[in-house]
């Protein structure tokens, strides 16, 4: 069984990504700041065993053995953040847009919940959702 789970995403600008995830989404960075004021590696704790790691594109390609990376804005994965209310979904979408993200699916009521999709500044899609129980 695994001990920890890390989601790694390629990024273009460490400072911009750090601000987006730390200030806009309120994620907890891991590690002391490097010379540029951003932890190296750039990681955020999602829960006790789950981390989000943001890796500059060159390093990301190196880790993948030189494999060509998908173009920015191309996504085969949808990351989701579950929120407590429709109002929180709308507010998070607006904060993310204000910090350089793009709303690709405006928050709206669906049969199964209230949801919207916003990208981060590097084009990674995040679904913001409040599920009916």
mmCIF file of C-alpha atoms in Angstrom, residues 10-65:
data_model
loop_
_atom_site.group_PDB
_atom_site.id
_atom_site.type_symbol
_atom_site.label_atom_id
_atom_site.label_comp_id
_atom_site.label_asym_id
_atom_site.label_seq_id
_atom_site.Cartn_x
_atom_site.Cartn_y
_atom_site.Cartn_z
ATOM 1 C CA UNK A 10 3.642 21.216 -14.993
ATOM 2 C CA UNK A 11 3.789 25.005 -14.611
ATOM 3 C CA UNK A 12 5.385 27.955 -16.397
ATOM 4 C CA UNK A 13 5.967 30.487 -13.591
ATOM 5 C CA UNK A 14 6.764 29.433 -9.999
ATOM 6 C CA UNK A 15 5.861 32.804 -8.452
ATOM 7 C CA UNK A 16 2.525 33.025 -10.286
ATOM 8 C CA UNK A 17 1.602 29.432 -9.440
ATOM 9 C CA UNK A 18 2.649 29.843 -5.804
ATOM 10 C CA UNK A 19 0.446 32.924 -5.437
ATOM 11 C CA UNK A 20 -2.489 31.269 -7.207
ATOM 12 C CA UNK A 21 -2.545 28.132 -5.062
ATOM 13 C CA UNK A 22 -1.441 29.658 -1.750
ATOM 14 C CA UNK A 23 -3.245 33.001 -1.784
ATOM 15 C CA UNK A 24 -6.239 32.268 -4.011
ATOM 16 C CA UNK A 25 -7.073 28.706 -2.955
ATOM 17 C CA UNK A 26 -5.584 28.943 0.538
ATOM 18 C CA UNK A 27 -3.501 25.775 0.227
ATOM 19 C CA UNK A 28 -0.746 25.157 2.779
ATOM 20 C CA UNK A 29 2.748 25.246 1.219
ATOM 21 C CA UNK A 30 5.293 22.695 2.418
ATOM 22 C CA UNK A 31 8.913 23.609 3.095
ATOM 23 C CA UNK A 32 10.941 26.748 3.665
ATOM 24 C CA UNK A 33 11.101 29.457 0.994
ATOM 25 C CA UNK A 34 14.011 29.239 -1.464
ATOM 26 C CA UNK A 35 15.984 32.302 -2.669
ATOM 27 C CA UNK A 36 13.021 33.371 -4.843
ATOM 28 C CA UNK A 37 10.650 33.237 -1.850
ATOM 29 C CA UNK A 38 8.944 30.059 -3.079
ATOM 30 C CA UNK A 39 9.524 26.607 -1.522
ATOM 31 C CA UNK A 40 11.604 24.183 -3.600
ATOM 32 C CA UNK A 41 10.139 21.796 -4.480
ATOM 33 C CA UNK A 42 6.874 23.735 -4.757
ATOM 34 C CA UNK A 43 4.374 21.555 -2.905
ATOM 35 C CA UNK A 44 1.086 22.058 -1.104
ATOM 36 C CA UNK A 45 -0.458 19.732 1.452
ATOM 37 C CA UNK A 46 -3.996 18.685 0.496
ATOM 38 C CA UNK A 47 -4.457 16.316 3.445
ATOM 39 C CA UNK A 48 -2.318 14.131 5.708
ATOM 40 C CA UNK A 49 -1.232 11.835 2.850
ATOM 41 C CA UNK A 50 -1.853 13.885 -0.303
ATOM 42 C CA UNK A 51 0.354 16.552 -1.855
ATOM 43 C CA UNK A 52 0.090 18.793 -4.902
ATOM 44 C CA UNK A 53 3.497 19.384 -6.527
ATOM 45 C CA UNK A 54 3.963 22.118 -9.150
ATOM 46 C CA UNK A 55 6.977 21.511 -11.388
ATOM 47 C CA UNK A 56 8.408 23.898 -14.008
ATOM 48 C CA UNK A 57 7.779 22.441 -17.487
ATOM 49 C CA UNK A 58 11.465 21.705 -18.196
ATOM 50 C CA UNK A 59 11.853 19.681 -15.022
ATOM 51 C CA UNK A 60 8.512 17.980 -15.569
ATOM 52 C CA UNK A 61 9.635 16.819 -19.019
ATOM 53 C CA UNK A 62 12.926 15.570 -17.561
ATOM 54 C CA UNK A 63 11.062 13.476 -14.952
ATOM 55 C CA UNK A 64 9.042 11.935 -17.797
ATOM 56 C CA UNK A 65 12.208 10.897 -19.610
#
